[in-house]
């Protein structure tokens, strides 16, 4: 028995690539060697090899004004042409780009030629609506082909998209529209989720009523949910009327490699989301490079499926730009994993013979909970590579994923990156690197990562500290929209010219990197980033709330969960008689203000919050309570007995 367990542990520690996989792998050891010998030359080669340039670049990196990097900046390219037209020109117009599967079971296969036509038509419509180079377009759509078409049409004309996840509220949408000063919103009447139509256009109408700057001129509406919606003739247009009637001829021109491609809002440590800005040439180079090498893409034969929504960065880089730049065939699925039955994902893998699957640990853990019987009802033998992203994947989930979904012998790659990094930064290369469950492992070729202690000294060998990127990389964020100071402060102030990622990390005896979660007040719930400060200010905006503190407590399925501690206003004491009801009302309030993903798992109504003498809330102690642990060191509290009072109220 002992021998067996030892053997199992040894197996868990490390998996060597199988010779069969290695023999056909896209990546090889030489990528590491080339990047180590000449990092900038390596990226320049990748940019030339992977992309089509309208005007070749002669400068690889301009880092003369850190932290504002410029990559390939005298070159010109059109991002949409790279994702579409050139595949058609190369004779691959009949290849399926998207196997789209709607939640109710309707489906569409769209070839590269068809997608190119549709994007050209949409580009003509956008131009007809007065959208031009550099203008911002907000996209608020479900996972339907028009989401991909919209993003590419915006890119094609040199405008800038800001995709807002369909689960965000009218308030969140309004503040994003205002911050980017968008002139157009592309939305749908509604989309399908959990067997029902959820409204989108009504949320846009509400958001536009709330915007302060009034920059939006038009709303383009895709018909999907067929739900009842209000209509403003002066402002609203149907996609199916305008786009289908538009010309399918559209000549794209090249834009500078540093031309903005998109803004994507993500939560930071303050209440205000940050508009992360990405540009064109460097971003597309790294998205395409990682998509090809980390997922071992063979575009002629693979069917790739990334389950992320286009509202998140994973959907940008690994549903839209990376796969399409590489001419991949992929699945796009509108709905939830368990509708209409808990085997829906596996049914889709079987139907389209998916060979590469990229998803989040939260999804894997929720499938683990349901048991292996469900996936085992389907034929998953087409799968040959599995990926994970968004949060640390615990070794148990990694092993389950490999065995139950992957049949026991295929590679699982755990990929670490962020909205800010634009593309994968740390991951094994399948067929080349050994695999180690639980560790994201090694920087990809051309990326320089280090672990520093708090004072900035590098941690040598084994040890833990703060994760930094030590050299600029092609797909790095170019700034925070409209706020260069915040960009410098957030990422560059702590360690000078090294990018501070906000994550803790440990290097093990083999040199592999283990991610340890955020070291700031950013939570990670189901692989989605949420800010404690944003949820706290939402809670405080409720008329009943006097004070609120929010923590991310570890959660078996979602990684972390939002737990709030709220002190009610004394003046409300009479109105609020039922504490459970008050907690529910506050949970609903946060969901309505920010979006359902931010809804706290629990709200505890308390009389006190633990504070230091200077008035700072000690969230560490609240986290102890939320996770059911013994409360840690309380000596720095202004009133050391307070935790007993709070504990009694929480239990
Ligand atoms: O804490 C890290 C975690 O997710 C954060 C980035 O979140 P976001 O910008 O929303 O992008 C998510 C998808 C790329 C990181 O700071 N994270 C992401 N991937 C991993 C991870 N933590 C551990 N392991 C990962 N593979």
PDB file of N, CA and C and ligand atoms in Angstrom, residues 266 312-314 358 361 388-393 414-421 426 440 501-503 515-518 522 524 527-529, ligand 1:
ATOM      1  N   UNK A 266     -10.987  46.111 -15.999  1.00  0.00           N
ATOM      2  CA  UNK A 266     -10.781  45.062 -14.996  1.00  0.00           C
ATOM      3  C   UNK A 266     -10.703  45.713 -13.629  1.00  0.00           C
ATOM      4  N   UNK A 312     -14.240  38.716 -21.246  1.00  0.00           N
ATOM      5  CA  UNK A 312     -13.015  38.666 -20.430  1.00  0.00           C
ATOM      6  C   UNK A 312     -11.809  38.598 -21.351  1.00  0.00           C
ATOM      7  N   UNK A 313     -10.630  38.811 -20.764  1.00  0.00           N
ATOM      8  CA  UNK A 313      -9.446  38.855 -21.618  1.00  0.00           C
ATOM      9  C   UNK A 313      -9.176  37.502 -22.285  1.00  0.00           C
ATOM     10  N   UNK A 314      -9.527  36.412 -21.604  1.00  0.00           N
ATOM     11  CA  UNK A 314      -9.298  35.098 -22.210  1.00  0.00           C
ATOM     12  C   UNK A 314     -10.101  34.974 -23.503  1.00  0.00           C
ATOM     13  N   UNK A 358      -9.792  24.497 -23.404  1.00  0.00           N
ATOM     14  CA  UNK A 358      -9.159  25.477 -22.516  1.00  0.00           C
ATOM     15  C   UNK A 358     -10.230  26.030 -21.596  1.00  0.00           C
ATOM     16  N   UNK A 361     -10.269  26.404 -13.654  1.00  0.00           N
ATOM     17  CA  UNK A 361     -10.344  25.439 -12.557  1.00  0.00           C
ATOM     18  C   UNK A 361     -11.714  25.381 -11.878  1.00  0.00           C
ATOM     19  N   UNK A 388      -5.731  25.178 -18.660  1.00  0.00           N
ATOM     20  CA  UNK A 388      -6.396  25.761 -17.497  1.00  0.00           C
ATOM     21  C   UNK A 388      -5.938  27.200 -17.331  1.00  0.00           C
ATOM     22  N   UNK A 389      -6.819  28.063 -16.882  1.00  0.00           N
ATOM     23  CA  UNK A 389      -6.475  29.489 -16.729  1.00  0.00           C
ATOM     24  C   UNK A 389      -7.365  30.180 -15.704  1.00  0.00           C
ATOM     25  N   UNK A 390      -6.843  31.237 -15.120  1.00  0.00           N
ATOM     26  CA  UNK A 390      -7.673  32.155 -14.337  1.00  0.00           C
ATOM     27  C   UNK A 390      -7.430  32.120 -12.862  1.00  0.00           C
ATOM     28  N   UNK A 391      -6.956  31.007 -12.344  1.00  0.00           N
ATOM     29  CA  UNK A 391      -6.722  30.856 -10.910  1.00  0.00           C
ATOM     30  C   UNK A 391      -5.844  29.631 -10.734  1.00  0.00           C
ATOM     31  N   UNK A 392      -5.249  29.505  -9.560  1.00  0.00           N
ATOM     32  CA  UNK A 392      -4.425  28.317  -9.353  1.00  0.00           C
ATOM     33  C   UNK A 392      -5.279  27.061  -9.491  1.00  0.00           C
ATOM     34  N   UNK A 393      -4.738  26.055 -10.152  1.00  0.00           N
ATOM     35  CA  UNK A 393      -5.457  24.780 -10.240  1.00  0.00           C
ATOM     36  C   UNK A 393      -4.801  23.838  -9.232  1.00  0.00           C
ATOM     37  N   UNK A 414      -1.205  24.511 -17.474  1.00  0.00           N
ATOM     38  CA  UNK A 414      -1.742  25.547 -16.595  1.00  0.00           C
ATOM     39  C   UNK A 414      -1.083  26.848 -17.023  1.00  0.00           C
ATOM     40  N   UNK A 415      -1.908  27.824 -17.433  1.00  0.00           N
ATOM     41  CA  UNK A 415      -1.357  29.042 -18.029  1.00  0.00           C
ATOM     42  C   UNK A 415      -1.586  30.233 -17.124  1.00  0.00           C
ATOM     43  N   UNK A 416      -0.515  30.882 -16.709  1.00  0.00           N
ATOM     44  CA  UNK A 416      -0.670  32.103 -15.895  1.00  0.00           C
ATOM     45  C   UNK A 416      -0.511  33.335 -16.764  1.00  0.00           C
ATOM     46  N   UNK A 417      -1.447  34.228 -16.621  1.00  0.00           N
ATOM     47  CA  UNK A 417      -1.351  35.541 -17.274  1.00  0.00           C
ATOM     48  C   UNK A 417      -2.445  36.417 -16.713  1.00  0.00           C
ATOM     49  N   UNK A 418      -2.594  37.624 -17.253  1.00  0.00           N
ATOM     50  CA  UNK A 418      -3.553  38.597 -16.713  1.00  0.00           C
ATOM     51  C   UNK A 418      -4.126  39.455 -17.842  1.00  0.00           C
ATOM     52  N   UNK A 419      -5.197  40.160 -17.548  1.00  0.00           N
ATOM     53  CA  UNK A 419      -5.733  41.139 -18.501  1.00  0.00           C
ATOM     54  C   UNK A 419      -4.592  42.054 -18.953  1.00  0.00           C
ATOM     55  N   UNK A 420      -3.767  42.441 -18.011  1.00  0.00           N
ATOM     56  CA  UNK A 420      -2.682  43.382 -18.302  1.00  0.00           C
ATOM     57  C   UNK A 420      -1.592  42.777 -19.178  1.00  0.00           C
ATOM     58  N   UNK A 421      -1.332  41.488 -19.023  1.00  0.00           N
ATOM     59  CA  UNK A 421      -0.232  40.899 -19.802  1.00  0.00           C
ATOM     60  C   UNK A 421      -0.679  40.575 -21.225  1.00  0.00           C
ATOM     61  N   UNK A 426       3.330  32.454 -18.344  1.00  0.00           N
ATOM     62  CA  UNK A 426       3.945  31.295 -17.699  1.00  0.00           C
ATOM     63  C   UNK A 426       3.111  30.072 -18.050  1.00  0.00           C
ATOM     64  N   UNK A 440       2.253  26.475 -12.423  1.00  0.00           N
ATOM     65  CA  UNK A 440       2.136  27.018 -13.793  1.00  0.00           C
ATOM     66  C   UNK A 440       3.461  26.850 -14.524  1.00  0.00           C
ATOM     67  N   UNK A 501       3.053  42.260 -10.750  1.00  0.00           N
ATOM     68  CA  UNK A 501       1.808  41.642 -11.209  1.00  0.00           C
ATOM     69  C   UNK A 501       0.700  41.627 -10.152  1.00  0.00           C
ATOM     70  N   UNK A 502       1.079  41.784  -8.875  1.00  0.00           N
ATOM     71  CA  UNK A 502       0.060  41.713  -7.825  1.00  0.00           C
ATOM     72  C   UNK A 502      -0.163  40.301  -7.304  1.00  0.00           C
ATOM     73  N   UNK A 503       0.623  39.339  -7.794  1.00  0.00           N
ATOM     74  CA  UNK A 503       0.484  37.945  -7.365  1.00  0.00           C
ATOM     75  C   UNK A 503       1.676  37.519  -6.510  1.00  0.00           C
ATOM     76  N   UNK A 515       1.853  29.689  -8.385  1.00  0.00           N
ATOM     77  CA  UNK A 515       1.161  30.941  -8.083  1.00  0.00           C
ATOM     78  C   UNK A 515       0.400  30.801  -6.772  1.00  0.00           C
ATOM     79  N   UNK A 516       0.489  31.841  -5.953  1.00  0.00           N
ATOM     80  CA  UNK A 516      -0.095  31.737  -4.617  1.00  0.00           C
ATOM     81  C   UNK A 516      -1.272  32.678  -4.411  1.00  0.00           C
ATOM     82  N   UNK A 517      -1.775  33.297  -5.474  1.00  0.00           N
ATOM     83  CA  UNK A 517      -2.930  34.196  -5.324  1.00  0.00           C
ATOM     84  C   UNK A 517      -2.495  35.647  -5.169  1.00  0.00           C
ATOM     85  N   UNK A 518      -3.479  36.524  -5.114  1.00  0.00           N
ATOM     86  CA  UNK A 518      -3.225  37.955  -5.089  1.00  0.00           C
ATOM     87  C   UNK A 518      -2.662  38.397  -3.744  1.00  0.00           C
ATOM     88  N   UNK A 522      -7.534  42.437  -4.358  1.00  0.00           N
ATOM     89  CA  UNK A 522      -8.269  41.958  -5.520  1.00  0.00           C
ATOM     90  C   UNK A 522      -8.630  40.506  -5.240  1.00  0.00           C
ATOM     91  N   UNK A 524     -10.397  36.748  -6.511  1.00  0.00           N
ATOM     92  CA  UNK A 524     -10.530  35.955  -7.719  1.00  0.00           C
ATOM     93  C   UNK A 524     -11.658  34.948  -7.496  1.00  0.00           C
ATOM     94  N   UNK A 527     -12.325  32.551 -11.221  1.00  0.00           N
ATOM     95  CA  UNK A 527     -11.413  33.025 -12.258  1.00  0.00           C
ATOM     96  C   UNK A 527     -11.713  34.455 -12.706  1.00  0.00           C
ATOM     97  N   UNK A 528     -12.649  35.123 -12.046  1.00  0.00           N
ATOM     98  CA  UNK A 528     -12.954  36.513 -12.405  1.00  0.00           C
ATOM     99  C   UNK A 528     -12.470  37.446 -11.318  1.00  0.00           C
ATOM    100  N   UNK A 529     -11.942  38.553 -11.776  1.00  0.00           N
ATOM    101  CA  UNK A 529     -11.360  39.494 -10.833  1.00  0.00           C
ATOM    102  C   UNK A 529     -12.393  40.437 -10.280  1.00  0.00           C
TER     103      UNK A 529
HETATM  104  O1  LIG B   1      -4.103  36.134  -9.665  1.00  0.00           O
HETATM  105  C1  LIG B   1      -3.817  35.735 -10.979  1.00  0.00           C
HETATM  106  C2  LIG B   1      -4.967  34.903 -11.506  1.00  0.00           C
HETATM  107  O2  LIG B   1      -5.820  35.791 -12.187  1.00  0.00           O
HETATM  108  C3  LIG B   1      -5.285  37.113 -12.177  1.00  0.00           C
HETATM  109  C4  LIG B   1      -5.561  37.778 -13.484  1.00  0.00           C
HETATM  110  O3  LIG B   1      -6.925  37.916 -13.647  1.00  0.00           O
HETATM  111  P1  LIG B   1      -7.525  38.443 -14.997  1.00  0.00           P
HETATM  112  O4  LIG B   1      -6.823  39.686 -15.386  1.00  0.00           O
HETATM  113  O5  LIG B   1      -8.991  38.523 -14.821  1.00  0.00           O
HETATM  114  O6  LIG B   1      -7.152  37.379 -16.061  1.00  0.00           O
HETATM  115  C5  LIG B   1      -7.616  36.066 -15.922  1.00  0.00           C
HETATM  116  C6  LIG B   1      -7.294  35.265 -17.152  1.00  0.00           C
HETATM  117  C7  LIG B   1      -5.930  35.411 -17.677  1.00  0.00           C
HETATM  118  C8  LIG B   1      -3.808  36.925 -11.908  1.00  0.00           C
HETATM  119  O7  LIG B   1      -3.236  38.082 -11.349  1.00  0.00           O
HETATM  120  N1  LIG B   1      -4.509  33.849 -12.433  1.00  0.00           N
HETATM  121  C9  LIG B   1      -4.663  33.823 -13.768  1.00  0.00           C
HETATM  122  N2  LIG B   1      -4.191  32.660 -14.272  1.00  0.00           N
HETATM  123  C10 LIG B   1      -3.714  31.947 -13.233  1.00  0.00           C
HETATM  124  C11 LIG B   1      -3.914  32.711 -12.065  1.00  0.00           C
HETATM  125  N3  LIG B   1      -3.510  32.272 -10.858  1.00  0.00           N
HETATM  126  C12 LIG B   1      -2.909  31.068 -10.798  1.00  0.00           C
HETATM  127  N4  LIG B   1      -2.704  30.280 -11.871  1.00  0.00           N
HETATM  128  C13 LIG B   1      -3.094  30.668 -13.104  1.00  0.00           C
HETATM  129  N5  LIG B   1      -2.900  29.872 -14.148  1.00  0.00           N
END
